[in-house]
């Protein structure tokens, strides 16, 4: 086939009428211009049509080219989204504005964090949503506006999706089974009376799916637990420096030292990990901003070229992260670290002090735990 002409060459594939296939009068009755006759041993006569282009931009593209995504999957929007998502601090210490959460002892914060992880699974549904509202108001009060808007938006979106899928999936599509016992009417027994209190197991029906009380309980537990875990951890990391968290963890783990647990190694690993989080987000954001600032014409790139840019992006991220890790290890060696965490002293910038604010926080936590436990018995 000659594809050098401005016009395209056609090779068609279609089925002619059965009569012309079985009893063709002449080859011209089946074949037309730019068509090929298949071998005679074929069961059906077929017409093939192939459309090709000579690469000229003025030639109309083939029909299947409409399904090829233009703009390489909107790569520019993806990089802009990555740069914007990592702009706000995620799991990083924010020193200002200073709130009362910054002055609370880190050991009290860890106790609160553990309680907020356990309480949603052991409390009433009203207490679960009350914890969500409490953490939301606390985040709005303690965090800067650009921080809590992004954090709450992402966590609420994830919790909402989990609530919908868990509520409709746990008991929403009941199994099609037949009861093994006959109905009461066949056994001469009266039917069960309708509930006088208006109780209904099914809350809402959405076509074949149903939202039941069991689904509501499971969905509220999963969604509230997800929200409290993520948001409470974010609050703790945002209002507590890595050194204070390492000091609090070391204080709680000191008794394990007598049974052979390397507490110093665990604390040093935690301290380096918390320091490394900010470096990872900075690298992800800076490389994405570098690609966006070059203002690439994504429409002129093919799909493979766009994929190659994404591969180079991830390769550059890991290369820079490993480079930072190497620099940190060299800096530790220069400062006298020889690999033995037991002999290497970790200097905490400030020793935490236990004051009246911490006592009040512990009393509030005790009241919260008592209310959550009593809610299971009195809120039915």
mmCIF file of C-alpha atoms in Angstrom:
data_model
loop_
_atom_site.group_PDB
_atom_site.id
_atom_site.type_symbol
_atom_site.label_atom_id
_atom_site.label_comp_id
_atom_site.label_asym_id
_atom_site.label_seq_id
_atom_site.Cartn_x
_atom_site.Cartn_y
_atom_site.Cartn_z
ATOM 1 C CA UNK A 1 0.000 0.000 0.000
ATOM 2 C CA UNK A 2 1.213 3.473 -0.824
ATOM 3 C CA UNK A 3 0.769 5.879 2.091
ATOM 4 C CA UNK A 4 2.605 8.808 0.539
ATOM 5 C CA UNK A 5 -0.435 10.428 -0.997
ATOM 6 C CA UNK A 6 -2.243 13.266 0.772
ATOM 7 C CA UNK A 7 -5.420 11.261 0.631
ATOM 8 C CA UNK A 8 -5.713 8.147 2.745
ATOM 9 C CA UNK A 9 -5.901 4.620 1.359
ATOM 10 C CA UNK A 10 -8.750 2.424 2.509
ATOM 11 C CA UNK A 11 -8.828 -1.284 3.247
ATOM 12 C CA UNK A 12 -12.390 -2.189 4.222
ATOM 13 C CA UNK A 13 -13.676 -5.167 6.197
ATOM 14 C CA UNK A 14 -17.391 -5.994 5.880
ATOM 15 C CA UNK A 15 -19.788 -8.841 5.081
ATOM 16 C CA UNK A 16 -21.551 -8.844 1.699
ATOM 17 C CA UNK A 17 -25.017 -10.318 1.194
ATOM 18 C CA UNK A 18 -25.177 -14.118 1.478
ATOM 19 C CA UNK A 19 -26.351 -14.538 -2.113
ATOM 20 C CA UNK A 20 -23.339 -12.767 -3.579
ATOM 21 C CA UNK A 21 -21.033 -14.795 -1.369
ATOM 22 C CA UNK A 22 -22.395 -18.178 -2.284
ATOM 23 C CA UNK A 23 -23.088 -17.503 -5.955
ATOM 24 C CA UNK A 24 -21.003 -14.565 -7.149
ATOM 25 C CA UNK A 25 -21.752 -13.540 -10.676
ATOM 26 C CA UNK A 26 -18.417 -11.894 -11.269
ATOM 27 C CA UNK A 27 -15.422 -10.655 -9.248
ATOM 28 C CA UNK A 28 -16.480 -7.083 -9.865
ATOM 29 C CA UNK A 29 -19.753 -7.791 -8.097
ATOM 30 C CA UNK A 30 -17.846 -8.332 -4.877
ATOM 31 C CA UNK A 31 -14.759 -6.232 -5.333
ATOM 32 C CA UNK A 32 -14.711 -2.516 -5.717
ATOM 33 C CA UNK A 33 -11.924 -0.016 -6.044
ATOM 34 C CA UNK A 34 -9.137 -0.311 -3.457
ATOM 35 C CA UNK A 35 -10.469 -3.709 -2.292
ATOM 36 C CA UNK A 36 -8.801 -7.133 -1.985
ATOM 37 C CA UNK A 37 -10.276 -10.524 -2.805
ATOM 38 C CA UNK A 38 -9.629 -13.153 -0.138
ATOM 39 C CA UNK A 39 -8.744 -16.793 -1.011
ATOM 40 C CA UNK A 40 -11.520 -19.013 -2.324
ATOM 41 C CA UNK A 41 -11.281 -21.446 0.578
ATOM 42 C CA UNK A 42 -12.671 -18.789 2.909
ATOM 43 C CA UNK A 43 -16.208 -19.566 4.059
ATOM 44 C CA UNK A 44 -17.419 -15.991 3.640
ATOM 45 C CA UNK A 45 -16.328 -13.266 1.279
ATOM 46 C CA UNK A 46 -14.896 -10.367 3.285
ATOM 47 C CA UNK A 47 -14.072 -6.805 2.409
ATOM 48 C CA UNK A 48 -11.166 -5.175 4.236
ATOM 49 C CA UNK A 49 -10.734 -1.436 4.550
ATOM 50 C CA UNK A 50 -7.599 0.035 6.095
ATOM 51 C CA UNK A 51 -7.099 3.712 6.713
ATOM 52 C CA UNK A 52 -3.584 5.103 7.007
ATOM 53 C CA UNK A 53 -2.066 8.545 7.190
ATOM 54 C CA UNK A 54 1.232 9.844 5.842
ATOM 55 C CA UNK A 55 1.962 11.804 9.025
ATOM 56 C CA UNK A 56 0.946 15.156 7.522
ATOM 57 C CA UNK A 57 -0.770 17.378 10.100
ATOM 58 C CA UNK A 58 -3.307 18.479 7.492
ATOM 59 C CA UNK A 59 -4.576 14.947 6.909
ATOM 60 C CA UNK A 60 -7.631 14.013 8.955
ATOM 61 C CA UNK A 61 -6.773 11.566 11.743
ATOM 62 C CA UNK A 62 -8.185 8.066 11.898
ATOM 63 C CA UNK A 63 -11.400 7.359 13.767
ATOM 64 C CA UNK A 64 -9.679 5.403 16.567
ATOM 65 C CA UNK A 65 -7.441 8.404 17.268
ATOM 66 C CA UNK A 66 -10.401 10.129 18.913
ATOM 67 C CA UNK A 67 -10.128 7.670 21.799
ATOM 68 C CA UNK A 68 -6.483 8.484 22.480
ATOM 69 C CA UNK A 69 -6.432 10.959 25.414
ATOM 70 C CA UNK A 70 -5.110 14.357 24.484
ATOM 71 C CA UNK A 71 -2.977 16.374 26.866
ATOM 72 C CA UNK A 72 -1.418 13.178 28.240
ATOM 73 C CA UNK A 73 -4.041 12.583 30.928
ATOM 74 C CA UNK A 74 -3.978 16.266 31.962
ATOM 75 C CA UNK A 75 -0.511 15.810 33.447
ATOM 76 C CA UNK A 76 -0.151 19.512 34.160
ATOM 77 C CA UNK A 77 -3.195 19.407 36.459
ATOM 78 C CA UNK A 78 -1.769 16.354 38.232
ATOM 79 C CA UNK A 79 1.506 18.111 38.992
ATOM 80 C CA UNK A 80 -0.298 21.257 40.097
ATOM 81 C CA UNK A 81 -2.477 19.143 42.403
ATOM 82 C CA UNK A 82 0.607 17.454 43.890
ATOM 83 C CA UNK A 83 2.289 20.806 44.462
ATOM 84 C CA UNK A 84 -0.821 22.240 46.096
ATOM 85 C CA UNK A 85 -1.564 19.171 48.238
ATOM 86 C CA UNK A 86 1.897 19.169 49.805
ATOM 87 C CA UNK A 87 2.002 22.928 50.342
ATOM 88 C CA UNK A 88 0.239 22.743 53.704
ATOM 89 C CA UNK A 89 2.069 21.039 56.582
ATOM 90 C CA UNK A 90 1.067 17.373 56.909
ATOM 91 C CA UNK A 91 2.408 15.753 60.042
ATOM 92 C CA UNK A 92 4.873 18.588 60.594
ATOM 93 C CA UNK A 93 5.441 20.702 63.662
ATOM 94 C CA UNK A 94 3.938 24.210 63.420
ATOM 95 C CA UNK A 95 5.543 26.497 65.999
ATOM 96 C CA UNK A 96 3.239 29.469 65.485
ATOM 97 C CA UNK A 97 0.613 30.531 66.287
ATOM 98 C CA UNK A 98 1.181 29.184 69.782
ATOM 99 C CA UNK A 99 -1.898 27.677 71.438
ATOM 100 C CA UNK A 100 -2.528 25.906 74.719
ATOM 101 C CA UNK A 101 -1.905 22.568 72.947
ATOM 102 C CA UNK A 102 1.744 23.549 72.513
ATOM 103 C CA UNK A 103 2.137 23.930 76.285
ATOM 104 C CA UNK A 104 0.647 20.538 77.206
ATOM 105 C CA UNK A 105 3.115 17.871 78.271
ATOM 106 C CA UNK A 106 3.807 15.414 75.406
ATOM 107 C CA UNK A 107 3.189 12.456 77.721
ATOM 108 C CA UNK A 108 -0.365 13.708 78.295
ATOM 109 C CA UNK A 109 -0.794 14.080 74.541
ATOM 110 C CA UNK A 110 0.218 10.473 73.967
ATOM 111 C CA UNK A 111 -2.295 9.316 76.596
ATOM 112 C CA UNK A 112 -5.020 11.355 74.898
ATOM 113 C CA UNK A 113 -3.968 9.932 71.537
ATOM 114 C CA UNK A 114 -4.272 6.360 72.783
ATOM 115 C CA UNK A 115 -7.674 7.057 74.336
ATOM 116 C CA UNK A 116 -9.028 8.648 71.138
ATOM 117 C CA UNK A 117 -7.980 5.570 69.179
ATOM 118 C CA UNK A 118 -9.809 3.162 71.522
ATOM 119 C CA UNK A 119 -12.943 5.149 72.435
ATOM 120 C CA UNK A 120 -14.796 5.165 69.060
ATOM 121 C CA UNK A 121 -14.978 1.380 69.060
ATOM 122 C CA UNK A 122 -16.236 1.155 72.669
ATOM 123 C CA UNK A 123 -18.786 3.964 72.861
ATOM 124 C CA UNK A 124 -22.273 4.815 71.663
ATOM 125 C CA UNK A 125 -22.887 6.250 68.216
ATOM 126 C CA UNK A 126 -23.715 9.647 69.738
ATOM 127 C CA UNK A 127 -20.363 9.684 71.527
ATOM 128 C CA UNK A 128 -18.584 8.785 68.296
ATOM 129 C CA UNK A 129 -20.007 11.734 66.422
ATOM 130 C CA UNK A 130 -19.408 13.930 69.482
ATOM 131 C CA UNK A 131 -15.699 13.011 69.314
ATOM 132 C CA UNK A 132 -15.650 13.951 65.639
ATOM 133 C CA UNK A 133 -17.224 17.339 66.366
ATOM 134 C CA UNK A 134 -14.825 17.878 69.285
ATOM 135 C CA UNK A 135 -11.735 17.159 67.163
ATOM 136 C CA UNK A 136 -13.058 19.368 64.374
ATOM 137 C CA UNK A 137 -13.539 22.361 66.676
ATOM 138 C CA UNK A 138 -10.174 21.739 68.332
ATOM 139 C CA UNK A 139 -8.441 21.630 64.938
ATOM 140 C CA UNK A 140 -10.090 24.879 63.833
ATOM 141 C CA UNK A 141 -9.026 26.558 67.050
ATOM 142 C CA UNK A 142 -5.461 25.218 67.337
ATOM 143 C CA UNK A 143 -4.252 25.040 63.735
ATOM 144 C CA UNK A 144 -3.690 27.781 61.151
ATOM 145 C CA UNK A 145 -6.416 28.242 58.572
ATOM 146 C CA UNK A 146 -4.437 26.887 55.627
ATOM 147 C CA UNK A 147 -3.547 23.789 57.674
ATOM 148 C CA UNK A 148 -6.953 22.777 59.052
ATOM 149 C CA UNK A 149 -8.852 23.448 55.814
ATOM 150 C CA UNK A 150 -6.729 20.970 53.866
ATOM 151 C CA UNK A 151 -6.505 18.407 56.643
ATOM 152 C CA UNK A 152 -10.188 18.392 57.552
ATOM 153 C CA UNK A 153 -11.227 18.325 53.905
ATOM 154 C CA UNK A 154 -9.165 15.234 53.101
ATOM 155 C CA UNK A 155 -10.052 13.367 56.296
ATOM 156 C CA UNK A 156 -13.769 14.164 55.961
ATOM 157 C CA UNK A 157 -13.735 12.953 52.349
ATOM 158 C CA UNK A 158 -12.064 9.665 53.286
ATOM 159 C CA UNK A 159 -14.364 9.135 56.280
ATOM 160 C CA UNK A 160 -17.456 9.934 54.210
ATOM 161 C CA UNK A 161 -16.520 7.395 51.534
ATOM 162 C CA UNK A 162 -15.906 4.760 54.194
ATOM 163 C CA UNK A 163 -19.239 5.577 55.843
ATOM 164 C CA UNK A 164 -21.197 5.152 52.592
ATOM 165 C CA UNK A 165 -19.459 1.969 51.456
ATOM 166 C CA UNK A 166 -19.551 0.352 54.886
ATOM 167 C CA UNK A 167 -23.162 1.317 55.551
ATOM 168 C CA UNK A 168 -24.438 -0.075 52.273
ATOM 169 C CA UNK A 169 -22.055 -3.014 52.102
ATOM 170 C CA UNK A 170 -22.191 -4.506 55.579
ATOM 171 C CA UNK A 171 -25.916 -5.327 55.613
ATOM 172 C CA UNK A 172 -27.203 -3.554 52.515
ATOM 173 C CA UNK A 173 -27.532 -6.533 50.178
ATOM 174 C CA UNK A 174 -29.069 -9.412 52.172
ATOM 175 C CA UNK A 175 -28.540 -12.956 50.952
ATOM 176 C CA UNK A 176 -31.389 -14.528 49.036
ATOM 177 C CA UNK A 177 -32.160 -17.415 51.366
ATOM 178 C CA UNK A 178 -35.369 -19.196 52.262
ATOM 179 C CA UNK A 179 -36.416 -19.721 55.845
ATOM 180 C CA UNK A 180 -36.353 -23.341 56.942
ATOM 181 C CA UNK A 181 -39.271 -22.883 59.326
ATOM 182 C CA UNK A 182 -42.804 -22.441 57.982
ATOM 183 C CA UNK A 183 -44.595 -19.147 58.580
ATOM 184 C CA UNK A 184 -46.659 -18.848 61.806
ATOM 185 C CA UNK A 185 -49.965 -18.976 59.906
ATOM 186 C CA UNK A 186 -49.278 -22.523 58.672
ATOM 187 C CA UNK A 187 -48.522 -23.688 62.201
ATOM 188 C CA UNK A 188 -51.665 -22.177 63.665
ATOM 189 C CA UNK A 189 -49.803 -19.472 65.579
ATOM 190 C CA UNK A 190 -50.768 -15.804 65.533
ATOM 191 C CA UNK A 191 -48.486 -13.373 63.716
ATOM 192 C CA UNK A 192 -46.000 -11.389 65.744
ATOM 193 C CA UNK A 193 -47.408 -7.997 66.746
ATOM 194 C CA UNK A 194 -46.007 -4.855 65.179
ATOM 195 C CA UNK A 195 -43.695 -2.837 67.407
ATOM 196 C CA UNK A 196 -45.560 -0.156 69.336
ATOM 197 C CA UNK A 197 -42.501 2.088 69.610
ATOM 198 C CA UNK A 198 -42.047 2.541 65.882
ATOM 199 C CA UNK A 199 -38.851 0.494 65.745
ATOM 200 C CA UNK A 200 -37.680 -0.341 62.210
ATOM 201 C CA UNK A 201 -34.566 -2.321 61.361
ATOM 202 C CA UNK A 202 -34.407 -0.891 57.829
ATOM 203 C CA UNK A 203 -33.628 2.825 57.848
ATOM 204 C CA UNK A 204 -33.551 3.546 54.116
ATOM 205 C CA UNK A 205 -33.821 1.675 50.814
ATOM 206 C CA UNK A 206 -31.792 2.606 47.757
ATOM 207 C CA UNK A 207 -32.968 0.286 45.013
ATOM 208 C CA UNK A 208 -31.537 -3.172 45.689
ATOM 209 C CA UNK A 209 -29.448 -1.816 48.594
ATOM 210 C CA UNK A 210 -30.764 -1.123 52.066
ATOM 211 C CA UNK A 211 -29.332 0.976 54.876
ATOM 212 C CA UNK A 212 -30.040 -0.855 58.130
ATOM 213 C CA UNK A 213 -29.299 -0.267 61.785
ATOM 214 C CA UNK A 214 -26.449 -2.726 61.652
ATOM 215 C CA UNK A 215 -24.979 -0.892 58.677
ATOM 216 C CA UNK A 216 -25.287 2.410 60.529
ATOM 217 C CA UNK A 217 -23.454 1.000 63.541
ATOM 218 C CA UNK A 218 -20.635 -0.506 61.472
ATOM 219 C CA UNK A 219 -20.303 2.556 59.223
ATOM 220 C CA UNK A 220 -20.237 5.016 62.128
ATOM 221 C CA UNK A 221 -17.581 2.956 63.913
ATOM 222 C CA UNK A 222 -15.304 2.720 60.878
ATOM 223 C CA UNK A 223 -15.751 6.337 59.759
ATOM 224 C CA UNK A 224 -15.387 7.863 63.233
ATOM 225 C CA UNK A 225 -12.413 5.668 64.066
ATOM 226 C CA UNK A 226 -10.691 6.685 60.822
ATOM 227 C CA UNK A 227 -11.356 10.360 61.475
ATOM 228 C CA UNK A 228 -10.181 10.286 65.088
ATOM 229 C CA UNK A 229 -7.000 8.334 64.283
ATOM 230 C CA UNK A 230 -5.909 10.605 61.447
ATOM 231 C CA UNK A 231 -6.961 13.923 62.935
ATOM 232 C CA UNK A 232 -5.761 13.271 66.477
ATOM 233 C CA UNK A 233 -2.377 12.123 65.161
ATOM 234 C CA UNK A 234 -2.207 15.214 62.959
ATOM 235 C CA UNK A 235 -3.000 17.467 65.924
ATOM 236 C CA UNK A 236 -0.349 15.774 68.043
ATOM 237 C CA UNK A 237 2.345 16.058 65.369
ATOM 238 C CA UNK A 238 1.443 19.647 64.510
ATOM 239 C CA UNK A 239 1.573 20.946 68.076
ATOM 240 C CA UNK A 240 4.478 18.826 69.393
ATOM 241 C CA UNK A 241 8.103 18.990 68.308
ATOM 242 C CA UNK A 242 9.902 15.755 67.342
ATOM 243 C CA UNK A 243 12.205 16.060 70.361
ATOM 244 C CA UNK A 244 9.261 16.269 72.756
ATOM 245 C CA UNK A 245 7.596 13.234 71.179
ATOM 246 C CA UNK A 246 10.840 11.273 71.422
ATOM 247 C CA UNK A 247 11.193 12.273 75.088
ATOM 248 C CA UNK A 248 7.612 11.162 75.855
ATOM 249 C CA UNK A 249 8.030 7.823 74.091
ATOM 250 C CA UNK A 250 11.327 7.215 75.889
ATOM 251 C CA UNK A 251 9.659 7.976 79.239
ATOM 252 C CA UNK A 252 6.924 5.395 78.615
ATOM 253 C CA UNK A 253 9.324 2.749 77.282
ATOM 254 C CA UNK A 254 11.982 2.980 80.000
ATOM 255 C CA UNK A 255 10.588 -0.066 81.937
ATOM 256 C CA UNK A 256 11.081 -2.188 78.801
ATOM 257 C CA UNK A 257 14.794 -1.557 79.032
ATOM 258 C CA UNK A 258 15.050 -4.081 81.857
ATOM 259 C CA UNK A 259 13.797 -6.911 79.635
ATOM 260 C CA UNK A 260 16.321 -6.260 76.863
ATOM 261 C CA UNK A 261 14.430 -3.840 74.612
ATOM 262 C CA UNK A 262 16.697 -1.302 72.897
ATOM 263 C CA UNK A 263 14.797 1.825 73.910
ATOM 264 C CA UNK A 264 17.519 4.205 72.728
ATOM 265 C CA UNK A 265 17.503 2.722 69.234
ATOM 266 C CA UNK A 266 13.730 2.998 68.964
ATOM 267 C CA UNK A 267 13.758 6.602 70.161
ATOM 268 C CA UNK A 268 16.540 7.551 67.746
ATOM 269 C CA UNK A 269 14.682 5.892 64.855
ATOM 270 C CA UNK A 270 11.505 7.801 65.770
ATOM 271 C CA UNK A 271 13.401 11.083 65.970
ATOM 272 C CA UNK A 272 15.017 10.596 62.567
ATOM 273 C CA UNK A 273 11.690 9.541 61.019
ATOM 274 C CA UNK A 274 9.889 12.630 62.275
ATOM 275 C CA UNK A 275 12.704 14.803 60.956
ATOM 276 C CA UNK A 276 12.605 13.027 57.619
ATOM 277 C CA UNK A 277 8.869 13.539 56.993
ATOM 278 C CA UNK A 278 9.301 17.223 56.200
ATOM 279 C CA UNK A 279 12.142 16.450 53.789
ATOM 280 C CA UNK A 280 9.984 13.997 51.841
ATOM 281 C CA UNK A 281 7.117 16.478 51.429
ATOM 282 C CA UNK A 282 9.540 19.235 50.460
ATOM 283 C CA UNK A 283 11.105 17.095 47.746
ATOM 284 C CA UNK A 284 7.744 15.994 46.339
ATOM 285 C CA UNK A 285 6.524 19.588 46.223
ATOM 286 C CA UNK A 286 9.722 21.173 44.891
ATOM 287 C CA UNK A 287 10.133 18.731 42.003
ATOM 288 C CA UNK A 288 6.464 19.112 41.040
ATOM 289 C CA UNK A 289 6.814 22.902 41.129
ATOM 290 C CA UNK A 290 9.926 22.635 38.979
ATOM 291 C CA UNK A 291 8.021 20.695 36.305
ATOM 292 C CA UNK A 292 5.055 23.085 36.413
ATOM 293 C CA UNK A 293 7.284 26.185 36.212
ATOM 294 C CA UNK A 294 8.822 24.975 32.934
ATOM 295 C CA UNK A 295 5.400 25.332 31.290
ATOM 296 C CA UNK A 296 5.666 22.271 29.089
ATOM 297 C CA UNK A 297 3.310 22.048 26.135
ATOM 298 C CA UNK A 298 1.678 18.774 27.143
ATOM 299 C CA UNK A 299 -0.530 18.683 24.032
ATOM 300 C CA UNK A 300 2.491 18.177 21.824
ATOM 301 C CA UNK A 301 3.752 15.228 23.865
ATOM 302 C CA UNK A 302 2.777 11.659 23.177
ATOM 303 C CA UNK A 303 1.470 9.290 25.817
ATOM 304 C CA UNK A 304 4.829 7.535 26.136
ATOM 305 C CA UNK A 305 6.661 10.842 26.570
ATOM 306 C CA UNK A 306 4.259 11.863 29.337
ATOM 307 C CA UNK A 307 4.719 8.516 31.085
ATOM 308 C CA UNK A 308 8.474 8.981 30.800
ATOM 309 C CA UNK A 309 8.187 12.363 32.542
ATOM 310 C CA UNK A 310 6.254 10.757 35.408
ATOM 311 C CA UNK A 311 8.866 8.005 35.733
ATOM 312 C CA UNK A 312 11.621 10.597 35.805
ATOM 313 C CA UNK A 313 9.656 12.528 38.432
ATOM 314 C CA UNK A 314 9.450 9.546 40.791
ATOM 315 C CA UNK A 315 13.048 8.590 40.052
ATOM 316 C CA UNK A 316 14.194 12.100 40.982
ATOM 317 C CA UNK A 317 12.183 11.978 44.230
ATOM 318 C CA UNK A 318 13.838 8.743 45.367
ATOM 319 C CA UNK A 319 17.254 9.937 44.255
ATOM 320 C CA UNK A 320 16.960 13.145 46.293
ATOM 321 C CA UNK A 321 15.552 11.296 49.320
ATOM 322 C CA UNK A 322 18.448 8.813 49.301
ATOM 323 C CA UNK A 323 20.852 11.713 48.894
ATOM 324 C CA UNK A 324 19.384 13.393 51.987
ATOM 325 C CA UNK A 325 19.613 10.118 53.906
ATOM 326 C CA UNK A 326 23.277 9.811 52.970
ATOM 327 C CA UNK A 327 23.944 13.369 54.097
ATOM 328 C CA UNK A 328 22.209 12.710 57.431
ATOM 329 C CA UNK A 329 24.261 9.556 58.010
ATOM 330 C CA UNK A 330 27.507 11.377 57.219
ATOM 331 C CA UNK A 331 26.551 14.211 59.576
ATOM 332 C CA UNK A 332 25.855 11.691 62.365
ATOM 333 C CA UNK A 333 29.220 9.996 61.807
ATOM 334 C CA UNK A 334 31.024 13.348 61.921
ATOM 335 C CA UNK A 335 29.286 14.123 65.234
ATOM 336 C CA UNK A 336 30.607 10.918 66.795
ATOM 337 C CA UNK A 337 27.850 8.367 66.186
ATOM 338 C CA UNK A 338 29.405 4.893 65.880
ATOM 339 C CA UNK A 339 26.257 2.792 65.523
ATOM 340 C CA UNK A 340 25.749 2.042 69.219
ATOM 341 C CA UNK A 341 22.582 3.821 70.343
ATOM 342 C CA UNK A 342 23.199 2.861 73.957
ATOM 343 C CA UNK A 343 26.432 4.848 74.233
ATOM 344 C CA UNK A 344 25.276 7.736 72.046
ATOM 345 C CA UNK A 345 23.520 10.414 74.078
ATOM 346 C CA UNK A 346 20.398 11.976 72.589
ATOM 347 C CA UNK A 347 20.050 15.621 73.522
ATOM 348 C CA UNK A 348 16.493 16.843 73.914
ATOM 349 C CA UNK A 349 16.135 20.573 73.452
ATOM 350 C CA UNK A 350 13.855 21.049 76.446
ATOM 351 C CA UNK A 351 12.681 18.851 79.263
ATOM 352 C CA UNK A 352 8.908 18.717 79.579
ATOM 353 C CA UNK A 353 7.345 19.886 82.837
ATOM 354 C CA UNK A 354 4.113 18.656 84.354
ATOM 355 C CA UNK A 355 1.830 21.547 85.377
ATOM 356 C CA UNK A 356 -1.733 22.479 86.231
ATOM 357 C CA UNK A 357 -2.827 22.441 82.585
ATOM 358 C CA UNK A 358 -1.756 18.817 82.286
ATOM 359 C CA UNK A 359 -3.722 17.857 85.414
ATOM 360 C CA UNK A 360 -6.840 19.495 83.995
ATOM 361 C CA UNK A 361 -6.365 17.632 80.711
ATOM 362 C CA UNK A 362 -6.093 14.306 82.537
ATOM 363 C CA UNK A 363 -9.264 15.058 84.500
ATOM 364 C CA UNK A 364 -11.111 15.880 81.283
ATOM 365 C CA UNK A 365 -9.847 12.645 79.756
ATOM 366 C CA UNK A 366 -11.133 10.692 82.765
ATOM 367 C CA UNK A 367 -14.566 12.278 82.394
ATOM 368 C CA UNK A 368 -14.572 11.514 78.676
ATOM 369 C CA UNK A 369 -13.710 7.848 79.229
ATOM 370 C CA UNK A 370 -16.407 7.558 81.904
ATOM 371 C CA UNK A 371 -19.010 9.152 79.632
ATOM 372 C CA UNK A 372 -18.052 6.835 76.775
ATOM 373 C CA UNK A 373 -18.363 3.734 78.948
ATOM 374 C CA UNK A 374 -21.673 4.798 80.468
ATOM 375 C CA UNK A 375 -23.098 5.640 77.047
ATOM 376 C CA UNK A 376 -23.154 1.941 76.195
ATOM 377 C CA UNK A 377 -25.582 1.279 79.082
ATOM 378 C CA UNK A 378 -27.792 4.367 79.172
ATOM 379 C CA UNK A 379 -27.969 5.464 75.514
ATOM 380 C CA UNK A 380 -29.805 2.608 73.864
#
